[in-house]
XYZ file of C-alpha atoms in Angstrom:
517
model
C -1.734 69.499 152.631
C -0.267 71.709 149.881
C -2.682 74.038 148.085
C -2.680 74.736 144.347
C -3.171 78.482 144.869
C -0.694 80.548 142.863
C 0.733 83.773 144.295
C 2.823 86.244 142.302
C 4.795 89.388 143.116
C 3.869 92.575 141.233
C 6.745 91.734 138.861
C 5.008 88.473 137.941
C 7.452 86.226 139.823
C 5.644 83.218 141.257
C 6.070 82.744 145.019
C 6.328 79.075 145.887
C 4.594 77.732 148.965
C 7.874 76.474 150.416
C 11.551 77.094 149.689
C 13.868 74.359 150.936
C 16.536 74.101 148.265
C 20.008 75.514 148.881
C 20.946 78.242 146.380
C 24.226 79.753 145.208
C 26.610 81.230 147.783
C 26.050 85.037 147.792
C 29.651 85.757 148.842
C 30.826 88.166 151.529
C 29.671 91.733 152.222
C 32.124 94.368 151.015
C 33.459 92.070 148.292
C 32.640 91.777 144.576
C 29.851 91.432 143.449
C 28.537 93.112 146.630
C 25.269 91.147 146.780
C 25.408 91.332 150.571
C 26.331 95.008 150.851
C 29.058 97.468 149.887
C 30.745 97.603 153.322
C 32.059 94.585 155.276
C 30.504 95.862 158.523
C 27.553 97.862 157.071
C 25.565 99.630 159.834
C 27.778 98.416 162.670
C 30.471 100.678 161.190
C 28.285 103.560 159.975
C 24.530 103.978 160.211
C 22.735 104.891 156.998
C 22.284 108.649 156.465
C 18.844 109.672 157.699
C 17.505 112.319 155.340
C 14.133 114.033 155.180
C 13.199 115.417 151.760
C 12.018 118.973 152.369
C 11.575 122.206 150.505
C 8.543 124.412 150.010
C 7.470 128.016 149.669
C 10.408 130.414 150.081
C 14.056 129.804 150.935
C 13.384 131.395 154.368
C 10.624 128.907 155.273
C 12.575 125.907 153.960
C 15.615 127.026 155.982
C 13.490 126.959 159.151
C 12.364 123.371 158.358
C 15.998 122.303 157.774
C 17.082 123.686 161.145
C 14.158 121.850 162.787
C 15.054 118.553 161.079
C 18.749 118.904 161.989
C 17.737 119.519 165.618
C 15.688 116.283 165.548
C 18.539 114.040 164.421
C 18.563 114.267 160.620
C 22.176 113.966 159.447
C 21.724 114.825 155.777
C 19.526 117.369 154.031
C 17.487 116.573 150.931
C 16.204 119.549 148.957
C 12.932 119.631 147.024
C 12.675 122.353 144.366
C 9.519 123.827 142.857
C 8.576 123.026 139.258
C 9.767 126.319 137.707
C 13.219 125.784 139.268
C 13.259 122.194 137.993
C 12.616 123.239 134.397
C 14.821 126.332 134.344
C 12.340 129.195 134.760
C 12.675 132.105 137.159
C 9.711 132.819 139.433
C 8.702 135.848 137.306
C 8.335 133.783 134.092
C 4.790 133.457 132.683
C 5.055 129.633 132.782
C 5.906 129.771 136.519
C 2.567 131.378 137.354
C 0.699 129.384 140.009
C 3.592 126.977 140.643
C 6.055 129.109 142.628
C 6.993 127.381 145.900
C 4.260 124.746 145.529
C 5.983 121.325 145.325
C 9.342 122.557 146.547
C 11.360 125.661 147.242
C 11.800 128.423 144.645
C 15.493 129.102 143.915
C 16.167 131.841 141.353
C 19.612 133.072 142.357
C 22.699 132.663 144.509
C 20.998 135.002 147.002
C 18.153 132.451 147.414
C 20.729 129.687 147.956
C 22.405 131.762 150.686
C 19.061 132.122 152.483
C 18.205 128.430 152.002
C 21.366 127.326 153.850
C 21.640 130.241 156.307
C 23.316 129.063 159.511
C 24.250 125.702 157.947
C 27.916 124.966 157.171
C 28.121 123.126 153.851
C 31.354 121.375 154.818
C 29.667 119.860 157.907
C 26.607 118.253 156.279
C 25.812 116.331 153.114
C 23.091 117.654 150.826
C 21.078 115.753 148.267
C 19.345 117.867 145.636
C 16.518 116.374 143.600
C 17.173 118.342 140.441
C 17.834 117.132 136.903
C 17.506 119.378 133.852
C 18.758 122.414 135.796
C 20.948 120.346 138.146
C 24.168 121.866 136.796
C 22.954 125.383 137.736
C 21.917 124.350 141.269
C 25.285 122.629 141.704
C 26.976 125.899 140.687
C 24.834 127.835 143.232
C 25.839 125.330 145.931
C 29.564 125.458 145.099
C 29.494 129.284 144.880
C 27.898 129.387 148.346
C 30.460 126.910 149.740
C 33.230 129.186 148.400
C 31.593 132.214 150.065
C 31.497 130.258 153.341
C 35.230 129.574 152.990
C 34.715 125.804 152.749
C 37.361 123.445 151.381
C 35.779 122.257 148.117
C 37.724 118.999 148.349
C 35.647 118.167 151.468
C 32.203 119.185 150.193
C 29.991 116.119 149.806
C 26.482 115.522 148.565
C 24.560 114.535 145.463
C 22.685 116.106 142.589
C 20.168 113.769 141.014
C 21.184 114.888 137.499
C 19.457 111.869 135.853
C 17.790 113.190 132.712
C 17.016 109.863 131.003
C 14.348 108.953 133.558
C 12.827 112.406 133.002
C 12.226 111.553 129.339
C 10.930 108.108 130.301
C 8.821 108.734 133.380
C 8.756 112.168 134.986
C 8.820 114.949 132.382
C 10.947 117.751 133.882
C 13.404 118.056 131.001
C 14.652 121.148 129.134
C 17.155 120.243 126.401
C 17.207 117.381 123.859
C 18.959 114.124 124.919
C 22.293 114.777 123.187
C 22.774 118.202 124.813
C 21.585 116.864 128.168
C 24.101 114.009 128.052
C 26.858 116.499 127.234
C 25.971 118.609 130.306
C 25.976 115.495 132.497
C 29.418 114.350 131.339
C 30.710 117.931 131.774
C 29.592 117.669 135.411
C 31.374 114.285 135.813
C 34.605 115.762 134.439
C 34.476 119.049 136.363
C 33.529 117.520 139.723
C 36.304 114.895 139.527
C 38.810 117.780 139.500
C 37.081 120.389 141.685
C 34.769 118.591 144.157
C 36.051 114.994 144.236
C 33.734 113.856 147.074
C 30.585 115.021 145.289
C 28.264 112.337 143.873
C 27.777 113.601 140.337
C 24.594 111.685 139.564
C 21.894 109.762 141.379
C 20.644 107.334 138.740
C 17.042 107.154 139.705
C 14.630 104.249 139.682
C 12.377 106.034 142.146
C 10.333 107.969 139.583
C 10.227 104.983 137.223
C 8.519 103.051 140.046
C 6.250 105.981 140.915
C 5.125 106.056 137.261
C 3.886 102.466 137.641
C 6.779 100.105 136.895
C 7.342 96.810 138.697
C 10.355 96.132 140.948
C 12.060 94.218 138.105
C 11.456 97.047 135.613
C 12.699 99.595 138.151
C 16.154 98.042 138.366
C 16.339 97.003 134.691
C 15.530 100.488 133.374
C 17.647 102.239 136.020
C 20.745 100.122 135.409
C 20.287 100.534 131.644
C 20.223 104.309 132.127
C 23.329 103.991 134.298
C 25.076 102.075 131.544
C 24.213 104.857 129.056
C 25.795 107.492 131.329
C 28.937 105.394 131.767
C 29.248 104.870 128.003
C 28.804 108.630 127.392
C 31.549 109.394 129.944
C 33.864 106.797 128.374
C 33.285 108.352 124.946
C 34.392 111.680 126.439
C 37.640 109.985 127.515
C 36.919 109.964 131.264
C 38.427 107.296 133.546
C 35.803 104.773 134.679
C 37.775 104.060 137.865
C 37.542 107.761 138.803
C 33.998 108.787 137.798
C 32.625 105.317 138.612
C 33.214 105.954 142.327
C 30.993 109.041 142.232
C 27.941 107.421 140.656
C 25.103 106.760 143.060
C 21.589 105.371 142.696
C 18.138 106.231 144.033
C 15.544 103.500 144.506
C 11.962 103.192 145.688
C 10.901 100.987 148.609
C 7.445 99.445 148.170
C 5.275 97.224 150.360
C 6.352 93.701 149.323
C 9.111 93.388 151.911
C 10.877 90.355 150.462
C 10.733 91.340 146.783
C 12.145 94.751 147.684
C 15.051 93.253 149.666
C 15.752 90.881 146.760
C 15.615 93.834 144.327
C 18.267 95.808 146.228
C 20.572 92.775 146.509
C 20.134 91.885 142.817
C 20.775 95.492 141.702
C 24.139 95.561 143.499
C 25.247 92.290 141.938
C 24.110 93.322 138.452
C 25.798 96.738 138.555
C 29.092 95.245 139.749
C 29.059 92.851 136.788
C 28.058 95.599 134.366
C 30.826 97.967 135.497
C 33.423 95.196 135.332
C 32.328 94.441 131.757
C 32.600 98.161 130.884
C 36.223 98.162 132.036
C 36.238 99.060 135.750
C 39.067 97.425 137.710
C 38.790 99.335 141.016
C 36.228 97.543 143.262
C 34.963 100.952 144.530
C 33.984 101.871 140.961
C 31.891 98.679 140.787
C 29.929 99.329 144.008
C 26.270 100.286 143.698
C 25.652 102.781 146.503
C 22.065 103.949 146.832
C 19.616 106.272 148.524
C 16.095 105.008 149.128
C 12.787 106.794 149.519
C 9.664 105.032 150.692
C 6.974 104.668 148.014
C 4.959 107.848 147.525
C 2.505 106.101 145.206
C 1.713 103.519 147.919
C 0.342 106.187 150.279
C -3.435 106.359 150.460
C -5.724 109.305 151.132
C -8.157 106.797 152.693
C -7.319 105.944 156.333
C -4.064 107.925 156.088
C -2.727 106.715 159.454
C -2.323 103.279 157.813
C 0.523 104.903 155.859
C 2.666 104.895 159.017
C 2.605 101.071 158.906
C 3.358 101.050 155.183
C 6.318 103.401 155.632
C 7.637 101.214 158.472
C 7.565 98.100 156.262
C 9.236 99.996 153.432
C 11.898 101.325 155.828
C 12.650 97.757 156.897
C 12.977 96.629 153.279
C 15.523 99.395 152.554
C 17.546 98.651 155.697
C 17.474 94.877 155.250
C 18.415 95.493 151.595
C 21.480 97.544 152.555
C 20.693 101.177 151.691
C 23.284 103.923 152.313
C 20.774 106.726 152.826
C 17.024 106.870 153.464
C 14.085 109.269 153.330
C 10.806 108.212 154.909
C 7.547 109.771 153.676
C 5.040 111.530 155.888
C 1.740 109.671 156.405
C -0.199 112.701 155.115
C 1.532 113.040 151.728
C -1.420 111.671 149.744
C -3.256 114.793 150.975
C -0.638 117.568 150.997
C 3.030 118.349 151.541
C 4.021 116.794 154.890
C 3.306 118.791 158.032
C 6.109 119.198 160.564
C 4.410 116.607 162.818
C 4.192 114.038 159.971
C 7.858 114.651 159.052
C 8.818 114.039 162.693
C 6.933 110.697 162.785
C 8.616 109.692 159.526
C 12.058 110.439 160.967
C 11.216 108.615 164.235
C 10.275 105.562 162.119
C 13.860 105.427 160.808
C 15.288 105.945 164.280
C 13.138 103.168 165.811
C 14.207 100.734 163.070
C 17.850 101.814 163.562
C 18.044 101.702 167.337
C 15.227 99.436 168.564
C 14.463 96.759 165.950
C 17.801 94.939 165.737
C 17.657 95.146 161.925
C 20.956 97.105 161.866
C 22.841 94.819 164.262
C 24.257 92.387 161.693
C 25.151 92.606 158.010
C 22.578 91.321 155.474
C 20.425 89.537 158.100
C 18.235 87.775 155.496
C 21.201 86.225 153.608
C 21.040 82.460 153.364
C 17.242 82.419 153.485
C 16.213 79.955 150.768
C 13.384 82.332 149.861
C 15.469 85.543 149.718
C 18.345 83.971 147.784
C 15.936 82.348 145.275
C 13.993 85.575 144.866
C 17.216 87.594 144.395
C 18.183 85.216 141.566
C 14.735 85.419 139.954
C 14.555 89.224 140.122
C 18.026 89.410 138.588
C 17.217 86.976 135.775
C 14.012 88.838 134.858
C 15.831 92.208 134.910
C 18.649 90.932 132.647
C 16.031 89.837 130.078
C 14.712 93.403 129.897
C 18.219 94.892 129.721
C 19.063 92.552 126.821
C 15.998 93.872 124.943
C 17.118 97.467 125.565
C 20.698 96.681 124.475
C 19.336 95.155 121.258
C 17.576 98.484 120.524
C 20.856 100.364 120.920
C 20.649 101.204 124.648
C 18.501 103.366 126.911
C 18.497 106.551 124.832
C 17.262 104.638 121.763
C 14.722 102.655 123.847
C 13.318 105.917 125.266
C 13.224 107.568 121.819
C 11.316 104.542 120.490
C 8.874 104.696 123.443
C 9.703 101.165 124.617
C 10.443 102.014 128.258
C 7.436 104.355 128.526
C 5.119 101.680 127.055
C 6.396 98.981 129.426
C 5.814 101.236 132.449
C 2.321 102.183 131.208
C 1.358 98.501 130.768
C 2.493 97.669 134.309
C 0.671 100.676 135.784
C -2.528 99.634 133.996
C -2.229 96.019 135.175
C -1.629 97.093 138.804
C -4.694 99.353 138.758
C -6.802 96.639 137.100
C -5.893 94.200 139.911
C -6.890 96.756 142.564
C -10.189 97.516 140.880
C -11.233 93.871 140.477
C -10.083 92.999 144.014
C -7.219 90.665 143.039
C -4.861 92.977 144.916
C -5.949 94.188 148.344
C -5.100 97.717 149.461
C -6.230 98.024 153.064
C -8.751 100.822 153.522
C -9.118 101.362 149.761
C -10.745 98.250 148.269
C -11.160 96.252 151.503
C -11.718 97.076 155.182
C -13.131 100.488 154.278
C -14.734 102.760 156.843
C -16.816 105.902 156.573
C -14.297 108.655 157.105
C -14.405 112.308 157.948
C -10.969 113.522 156.960
C -9.640 115.563 159.863
C -5.953 115.368 158.934
C -4.579 118.935 159.013
C -3.139 119.551 155.545
C -0.041 121.663 154.883
C -0.972 124.839 153.015
C 1.297 127.108 150.977
C 0.490 130.815 151.338
C -0.671 132.226 147.993
C 1.439 135.340 148.704
C 4.635 133.301 148.208
C 4.717 133.953 144.455
C 4.273 137.718 144.884
C 7.019 137.839 147.541
C 9.430 135.785 145.421
C 8.841 137.893 142.294
C 9.382 141.131 144.269
C 12.583 139.742 145.780
C 13.812 138.726 142.296
C 13.054 142.199 140.905
C 15.071 143.847 143.698
C 17.913 141.355 143.196
C 18.172 142.144 139.473
C 18.345 145.899 140.132
C 21.345 145.746 142.471
C 23.710 143.629 140.357
C 26.307 144.675 137.790
C 24.488 144.355 134.449
C 27.727 144.443 132.428
C 29.068 141.437 134.352
C 25.763 139.600 133.799
C 25.874 140.247 130.035
C 29.552 139.223 129.805
C 28.893 136.016 131.784
C 26.006 134.978 129.538
C 28.060 135.757 126.414
C 30.898 133.539 127.721
C 28.411 130.741 128.459
C 27.041 130.988 124.930
C 30.569 130.741 123.473
C 31.457 127.676 125.584
C 28.217 125.951 124.588
C 29.073 126.438 120.908
C 32.770 125.498 121.248
C 32.042 122.221 123.063
C 34.274 123.106 126.034
C 33.263 122.083 129.548
C 30.361 124.324 130.561
C 30.752 124.185 134.358
C 33.421 126.930 134.803
C 31.284 129.356 132.773
C 28.116 128.398 134.691
C 29.899 128.910 138.025
C 31.213 132.312 136.863
C 27.670 133.277 135.780
C 26.087 132.468 139.151
C 28.924 134.252 140.992
C 28.164 137.322 138.852
C 24.514 136.992 139.910
C 22.963 135.644 136.732
C 19.661 133.950 137.570
C 18.748 130.327 136.994
C 16.321 131.301 134.224
C 18.865 133.500 132.434
C 21.437 130.693 132.367
C 18.891 128.072 131.239
C 17.564 130.440 128.528
C 21.047 131.205 127.197
C 21.543 127.470 126.625
C 18.036 127.099 125.156
C 19.253 129.419 122.370
C 22.052 126.947 121.528
C 20.584 123.538 122.336
C 16.867 124.109 121.733
C 14.156 122.436 123.808
C 13.012 118.823 123.868
C 9.402 118.418 122.796
């Protein structure tokens, strides 16, 4: 007997008791609109890149963690930077006090970058760097290091996140106003196309939008809208969509509702392909939505933390069944501290077990043809288009962010989610149901308080041994290029090669562009 109980996803999509109606044909994998995946053979041809997001304390300590992860089977590095680095301050700046090396690694100079990747050949790995406002400076550090290693820049591959719009909307690590930020981003598109053609110039990020409290539908609607804004800015600069379009990548969150998440990934691919075609792309590779996934940090609980291993496993499955190109799995202890080495190892083993033991990677798009999955993919897509139409009517993402629309929508969803947890409508195991009296014995990861002192001393010594005339000339050139409107990247690269620090470069541009408040 059918019940009249109604069940909804977090996006408000009603889940029917039974799905038995055929739905539209989703097409073939590797073919437009790529609903079923961007490669015809997916993981049978190439397994997703297994990354572990890591970076803490000093470049020396982070380098040790990278070597450990590489020895355990990681095939791509993912760098976390501390807050001062993210917002363009050197470790000796007053505003850096208390934050040096805390949520990521402190990188002030090319010397720090050399230590960070010591013993690691940049032309043999791919690196993803979660950096936005100061992403152009970190890219310059990375390229300068690759040149010092004698690498062929045409073979260097990796990604800088470089997605400033979601910083204004959800995360807050911005420096310059939107117009200047968009100029820097399109400068990177243009420069990389010529100098480092395999580099992914942006990772348009829904991850932080979801972490801020959005639903799955909002995550893809706001992310694809931001993507559209970047494409339009590049087109206005006269760049070729069929060239830069191939180097755009995306970064999504994987949450606990397995089927909604799979539907979200499939819908996002189909929507982006249609959007890029409408914007003028004719090369199928410029219409492909390629994405990295990270399991949901905000889903991890401090209560009964070992339950997080199960959550991460479900989220891993959703990313793999949804066709991700690259994946980071969170440590079970991350609601308590940065992940310990043991927690990072379990997180990596979770990916490896799904890859090599579960059978989930054996065939392409294994859930295709499911009445439920195909219906849900359609419903997620329809709901996301409605939001995108609202944003377009406001004049696009930049205008919607300036008017506070995107921020307000995320805040409403976050409030509603928390309300449902607190009144018991939504069950979080170990938090509002199935609780136990706990004595937390999870060993947390601690950052040595001496890290800041060490980093500041190292920076002081670094500044004393460089050629001050070259530093001054480099900053003057950067200032001139910022005013003239020329591409900034050659001047930034010259500055880092002449040992200007991250903070000096960011400050020089603050003089021209101002700061976003």
